[in-house]
PDB file of C-alpha atoms in Angstrom:
ATOM      1  CA  UNK A   1     -53.803  80.130  17.107  1.00 48.00           C
ATOM      2  CA  UNK A   2     -56.420  77.913  15.390  1.00 49.00           C
ATOM      3  CA  UNK A   3     -55.009  78.941  12.026  1.00 48.00           C
ATOM      4  CA  UNK A   4     -51.562  77.622  13.081  1.00 48.00           C
ATOM      5  CA  UNK A   5     -53.070  74.301  14.177  1.00 48.00           C
ATOM      6  CA  UNK A   6     -54.843  73.921  10.807  1.00 46.00           C
ATOM      7  CA  UNK A   7     -51.617  74.694   8.925  1.00 44.00           C
ATOM      8  CA  UNK A   8     -49.758  72.114  10.999  1.00 46.00           C
ATOM      9  CA  UNK A   9     -52.399  69.458  10.278  1.00 47.00           C
ATOM     10  CA  UNK A  10     -52.240  70.224   6.576  1.00 44.00           C
ATOM     11  CA  UNK A  11     -48.471  69.818   6.604  1.00 45.00           C
ATOM     12  CA  UNK A  12     -48.777  66.599   8.567  1.00 47.00           C
ATOM     13  CA  UNK A  13     -51.093  64.972   6.056  1.00 46.00           C
ATOM     14  CA  UNK A  14     -49.740  66.439   2.850  1.00 41.00           C
ATOM     15  CA  UNK A  15     -47.165  64.430   0.926  1.00 45.00           C
ATOM     16  CA  UNK A  16     -44.024  66.382   0.204  1.00 52.00           C
ATOM     17  CA  UNK A  17     -42.301  65.757  -3.103  1.00 53.00           C
ATOM     18  CA  UNK A  18     -39.414  63.425  -2.392  1.00 65.00           C
ATOM     19  CA  UNK A  19     -36.268  64.705  -4.118  1.00 81.00           C
ATOM     20  CA  UNK A  20     -33.848  62.482  -2.217  1.00 90.00           C
ATOM     21  CA  UNK A  21     -31.693  60.134  -4.240  1.00 94.00           C
ATOM     22  CA  UNK A  22     -32.665  56.628  -3.162  1.00 95.00           C
ATOM     23  CA  UNK A  23     -30.575  53.451  -3.526  1.00 97.00           C
ATOM     24  CA  UNK A  24     -30.546  51.584  -6.853  1.00 97.00           C
ATOM     25  CA  UNK A  25     -33.099  48.907  -7.727  1.00 97.00           C
ATOM     26  CA  UNK A  26     -35.958  50.659  -5.880  1.00 96.00           C
ATOM     27  CA  UNK A  27     -39.227  49.594  -7.467  1.00 95.00           C
ATOM     28  CA  UNK A  28     -40.987  52.287  -9.502  1.00 90.00           C
ATOM     29  CA  UNK A  29     -44.428  51.280  -8.260  1.00 92.00           C
ATOM     30  CA  UNK A  30     -43.795  51.983  -4.562  1.00 92.00           C
ATOM     31  CA  UNK A  31     -43.412  55.091  -2.447  1.00 92.00           C
ATOM     32  CA  UNK A  32     -40.049  54.516  -0.759  1.00 93.00           C
ATOM     33  CA  UNK A  33     -40.859  56.335   2.473  1.00 93.00           C
ATOM     34  CA  UNK A  34     -44.129  54.421   2.875  1.00 94.00           C
ATOM     35  CA  UNK A  35     -42.367  51.036   2.955  1.00 95.00           C
ATOM     36  CA  UNK A  36     -38.893  51.732   4.335  1.00 96.00           C
ATOM     37  CA  UNK A  37     -38.618  50.849   8.031  1.00 96.00           C
ATOM     38  CA  UNK A  38     -35.358  52.853   8.385  1.00 96.00           C
ATOM     39  CA  UNK A  39     -33.585  49.789   9.770  1.00 97.00           C
ATOM     40  CA  UNK A  40     -30.273  50.941   8.250  1.00 97.00           C
ATOM     41  CA  UNK A  41     -29.304  47.530   6.863  1.00 98.00           C
ATOM     42  CA  UNK A  42     -28.759  48.964   3.370  1.00 97.00           C
ATOM     43  CA  UNK A  43     -26.494  51.639   4.840  1.00 98.00           C
ATOM     44  CA  UNK A  44     -24.431  49.033   6.669  1.00 98.00           C
ATOM     45  CA  UNK A  45     -23.859  46.738   3.669  1.00 98.00           C
ATOM     46  CA  UNK A  46     -23.138  49.400   1.043  1.00 98.00           C
ATOM     47  CA  UNK A  47     -19.620  48.533  -0.118  1.00 97.00           C
ATOM     48  CA  UNK A  48     -18.787  52.068  -1.244  1.00 97.00           C
ATOM     49  CA  UNK A  49     -20.618  53.754   1.655  1.00 98.00           C
ATOM     50  CA  UNK A  50     -22.671  56.014  -0.625  1.00 98.00           C
ATOM     51  CA  UNK A  51     -25.917  55.096   1.135  1.00 98.00           C
ATOM     52  CA  UNK A  52     -26.239  57.347   4.164  1.00 97.00           C
ATOM     53  CA  UNK A  53     -28.887  58.186   6.727  1.00 97.00           C
ATOM     54  CA  UNK A  54     -30.819  61.099   5.294  1.00 93.00           C
ATOM     55  CA  UNK A  55     -33.777  63.203   6.276  1.00 88.00           C
ATOM     56  CA  UNK A  56     -35.958  61.569   8.942  1.00 91.00           C
ATOM     57  CA  UNK A  57     -33.578  58.595   8.984  1.00 94.00           C
ATOM     58  CA  UNK A  58     -34.434  57.350   5.482  1.00 96.00           C
ATOM     59  CA  UNK A  59     -31.547  56.025   3.360  1.00 97.00           C
ATOM     60  CA  UNK A  60     -30.265  58.408   0.701  1.00 96.00           C
ATOM     61  CA  UNK A  61     -27.452  58.205  -1.807  1.00 97.00           C
ATOM     62  CA  UNK A  62     -24.552  60.642  -1.495  1.00 97.00           C
ATOM     63  CA  UNK A  63     -21.846  60.607  -4.180  1.00 97.00           C
ATOM     64  CA  UNK A  64     -19.426  62.946  -2.382  1.00 95.00           C
ATOM     65  CA  UNK A  65     -16.812  60.228  -1.793  1.00 93.00           C
ATOM     66  CA  UNK A  66     -17.540  57.317  -4.119  1.00 96.00           C
ATOM     67  CA  UNK A  67     -19.791  55.819  -6.759  1.00 97.00           C
ATOM     68  CA  UNK A  68     -22.367  53.058  -6.933  1.00 98.00           C
ATOM     69  CA  UNK A  69     -21.085  49.710  -8.172  1.00 97.00           C
ATOM     70  CA  UNK A  70     -24.622  48.331  -8.503  1.00 97.00           C
ATOM     71  CA  UNK A  71     -23.616  45.337  -6.391  1.00 97.00           C
ATOM     72  CA  UNK A  72     -27.206  44.905  -5.222  1.00 97.00           C
ATOM     73  CA  UNK A  73     -26.329  44.236  -1.587  1.00 98.00           C
ATOM     74  CA  UNK A  74     -28.707  46.985  -0.440  1.00 97.00           C
ATOM     75  CA  UNK A  75     -31.579  45.224  -2.197  1.00 97.00           C
ATOM     76  CA  UNK A  76     -30.604  41.766  -0.949  1.00 97.00           C
ATOM     77  CA  UNK A  77     -30.476  42.763   2.725  1.00 98.00           C
ATOM     78  CA  UNK A  78     -33.682  44.824   2.812  1.00 97.00           C
ATOM     79  CA  UNK A  79     -36.523  43.101   4.703  1.00 96.00           C
ATOM     80  CA  UNK A  80     -39.178  45.279   2.998  1.00 97.00           C
ATOM     81  CA  UNK A  81     -40.656  44.843  -0.513  1.00 96.00           C
ATOM     82  CA  UNK A  82     -38.938  47.968  -1.827  1.00 96.00           C
ATOM     83  CA  UNK A  83     -36.365  46.598  -4.249  1.00 97.00           C
ATOM     84  CA  UNK A  84     -36.385  44.658  -7.511  1.00 96.00           C
ATOM     85  CA  UNK A  85     -32.929  43.294  -8.327  1.00 95.00           C
ATOM     86  CA  UNK A  86     -34.015  42.471 -11.878  1.00 94.00           C
ATOM     87  CA  UNK A  87     -34.825  46.133 -12.553  1.00 92.00           C
ATOM     88  CA  UNK A  88     -32.904  47.390 -15.551  1.00 91.00           C
ATOM     89  CA  UNK A  89     -31.509  49.969 -15.421  1.00 93.00           C
ATOM     90  CA  UNK A  90     -31.103  50.017 -11.628  1.00 96.00           C
ATOM     91  CA  UNK A  91     -32.277  53.658 -11.528  1.00 94.00           C
ATOM     92  CA  UNK A  92     -32.889  56.598 -13.799  1.00 92.00           C
ATOM     93  CA  UNK A  93     -30.188  58.884 -12.408  1.00 95.00           C
ATOM     94  CA  UNK A  94     -27.843  60.588 -14.830  1.00 96.00           C
ATOM     95  CA  UNK A  95     -25.032  63.077 -14.446  1.00 96.00           C
ATOM     96  CA  UNK A  96     -25.580  66.750 -15.130  1.00 96.00           C
ATOM     97  CA  UNK A  97     -22.648  69.084 -15.699  1.00 96.00           C
ATOM     98  CA  UNK A  98     -23.323  72.560 -14.319  1.00 96.00           C
ATOM     99  CA  UNK A  99     -22.040  75.911 -15.577  1.00 94.00           C
ATOM    100  CA  UNK A 100     -19.543  76.010 -12.697  1.00 96.00           C
ATOM    101  CA  UNK A 101     -17.466  73.392 -14.579  1.00 96.00           C
ATOM    102  CA  UNK A 102     -13.873  74.585 -14.867  1.00 96.00           C
ATOM    103  CA  UNK A 103     -13.787  73.770 -18.589  1.00 93.00           C
ATOM    104  CA  UNK A 104     -16.681  76.182 -19.138  1.00 90.00           C
ATOM    105  CA  UNK A 105     -14.470  78.844 -17.535  1.00 91.00           C
ATOM    106  CA  UNK A 106     -11.555  78.120 -19.856  1.00 91.00           C
ATOM    107  CA  UNK A 107      -9.580  75.974 -17.399  1.00 93.00           C
ATOM    108  CA  UNK A 108      -8.277  72.668 -18.687  1.00 93.00           C
ATOM    109  CA  UNK A 109      -9.822  69.910 -16.561  1.00 95.00           C
ATOM    110  CA  UNK A 110     -11.030  66.450 -17.486  1.00 96.00           C
ATOM    111  CA  UNK A 111     -11.220  64.754 -14.084  1.00 97.00           C
ATOM    112  CA  UNK A 112     -14.824  63.654 -14.683  1.00 97.00           C
ATOM    113  CA  UNK A 113     -13.916  61.971 -17.969  1.00 97.00           C
ATOM    114  CA  UNK A 114     -10.992  60.158 -16.355  1.00 96.00           C
ATOM    115  CA  UNK A 115     -13.289  58.775 -13.632  1.00 97.00           C
ATOM    116  CA  UNK A 116     -16.049  57.614 -15.996  1.00 97.00           C
ATOM    117  CA  UNK A 117     -15.635  53.907 -16.803  1.00 96.00           C
ATOM    118  CA  UNK A 118     -18.679  54.026 -19.091  1.00 96.00           C
ATOM    119  CA  UNK A 119     -17.023  56.717 -21.270  1.00 96.00           C
ATOM    120  CA  UNK A 120     -20.180  58.802 -20.982  1.00 97.00           C
ATOM    121  CA  UNK A 121     -18.245  62.075 -20.801  1.00 97.00           C
ATOM    122  CA  UNK A 122     -16.123  63.257 -23.665  1.00 96.00           C
ATOM    123  CA  UNK A 123     -14.287  66.475 -24.307  1.00 94.00           C
ATOM    124  CA  UNK A 124     -14.268  68.102 -27.698  1.00 88.00           C
ATOM    125  CA  UNK A 125     -11.074  69.964 -28.487  1.00 88.00           C
ATOM    126  CA  UNK A 126     -11.608  73.541 -29.584  1.00 83.00           C
ATOM    127  CA  UNK A 127      -8.928  75.718 -31.091  1.00 87.00           C
ATOM    128  CA  UNK A 128      -7.732  78.408 -28.702  1.00 88.00           C
ATOM    129  CA  UNK A 129      -9.602  77.283 -25.573  1.00 88.00           C
ATOM    130  CA  UNK A 130     -10.010  74.442 -23.141  1.00 90.00           C
ATOM    131  CA  UNK A 131     -12.038  71.461 -24.368  1.00 94.00           C
ATOM    132  CA  UNK A 132     -15.606  71.473 -23.061  1.00 92.00           C
ATOM    133  CA  UNK A 133     -17.450  68.421 -21.720  1.00 95.00           C
ATOM    134  CA  UNK A 134     -20.241  66.625 -23.498  1.00 95.00           C
ATOM    135  CA  UNK A 135     -22.357  64.145 -21.588  1.00 95.00           C
ATOM    136  CA  UNK A 136     -23.547  61.111 -23.556  1.00 96.00           C
ATOM    137  CA  UNK A 137     -26.795  60.360 -21.737  1.00 93.00           C
ATOM    138  CA  UNK A 138     -27.256  57.006 -23.490  1.00 94.00           C
ATOM    139  CA  UNK A 139     -23.947  55.825 -22.038  1.00 96.00           C
ATOM    140  CA  UNK A 140     -24.364  57.311 -18.546  1.00 96.00           C
ATOM    141  CA  UNK A 141     -25.181  54.618 -15.980  1.00 96.00           C
ATOM    142  CA  UNK A 142     -25.757  57.123 -13.189  1.00 96.00           C
ATOM    143  CA  UNK A 143     -23.042  55.489 -11.078  1.00 97.00           C
ATOM    144  CA  UNK A 144     -21.790  58.876  -9.849  1.00 97.00           C
ATOM    145  CA  UNK A 145     -18.090  58.144 -10.357  1.00 98.00           C
ATOM    146  CA  UNK A 146     -17.685  61.580 -11.941  1.00 97.00           C
ATOM    147  CA  UNK A 147     -19.069  63.518  -8.965  1.00 98.00           C
ATOM    148  CA  UNK A 148     -16.347  63.235  -6.304  1.00 97.00           C
ATOM    149  CA  UNK A 149     -13.314  63.934  -8.543  1.00 97.00           C
ATOM    150  CA  UNK A 150     -14.761  67.210  -9.862  1.00 97.00           C
ATOM    151  CA  UNK A 151     -12.740  70.006  -8.230  1.00 97.00           C
ATOM    152  CA  UNK A 152     -15.527  72.541  -8.880  1.00 97.00           C
ATOM    153  CA  UNK A 153     -18.415  70.423  -7.555  1.00 97.00           C
ATOM    154  CA  UNK A 154     -19.975  71.003 -10.974  1.00 97.00           C
ATOM    155  CA  UNK A 155     -21.505  67.551 -11.435  1.00 97.00           C
ATOM    156  CA  UNK A 156     -24.759  66.506  -9.845  1.00 96.00           C
ATOM    157  CA  UNK A 157     -26.811  63.384 -10.285  1.00 96.00           C
ATOM    158  CA  UNK A 158     -30.398  64.043 -11.304  1.00 94.00           C
ATOM    159  CA  UNK A 159     -33.515  62.188 -12.264  1.00 88.00           C
ATOM    160  CA  UNK A 160     -33.968  63.059 -15.957  1.00 83.00           C
ATOM    161  CA  UNK A 161     -37.355  64.714 -15.397  1.00 69.00           C
ATOM    162  CA  UNK A 162     -35.886  66.823 -12.566  1.00 46.00           C
ATOM    163  CA  UNK A 163     -34.030  70.060 -13.017  1.00 48.00           C
ATOM    164  CA  UNK A 164     -30.735  70.600 -11.191  1.00 50.00           C
ATOM    165  CA  UNK A 165     -30.620  73.424  -8.682  1.00 51.00           C
TER     166      UNK A 165
END
């Protein structure tokens, strides 16, 4: 019994690694969950509705239906000192194309390229098989426009130092 109480206390006071995708323009020098009051204002004003209530009520970004336009409304409405609108780039997210991509399976699909306004995804034609995608990381803004149109759910947004699951 005492061992369970000690484990619970350790979990209570240990900081879990935060893998949630947070809104753009979040300052690098702050711990988001330490300052966010979970008021939901950023969720309400998000024009594309990609900011959703996540774990423990903290705002998270979900690209399942739309992309980020980097309008900055989330940063403008936030009453806490979490955001820096002058931050460039707004975040370090980039797209990552997984092996489940239809083109990797020989099926002709370029829906991600068609959705990418930044032209960060290109397909190289190859004789005798479907063109395969190449992600130009220098051009990728991390907007997430390529995520929702992918019929194979093969595109995820990652922080460059993170590894996709």
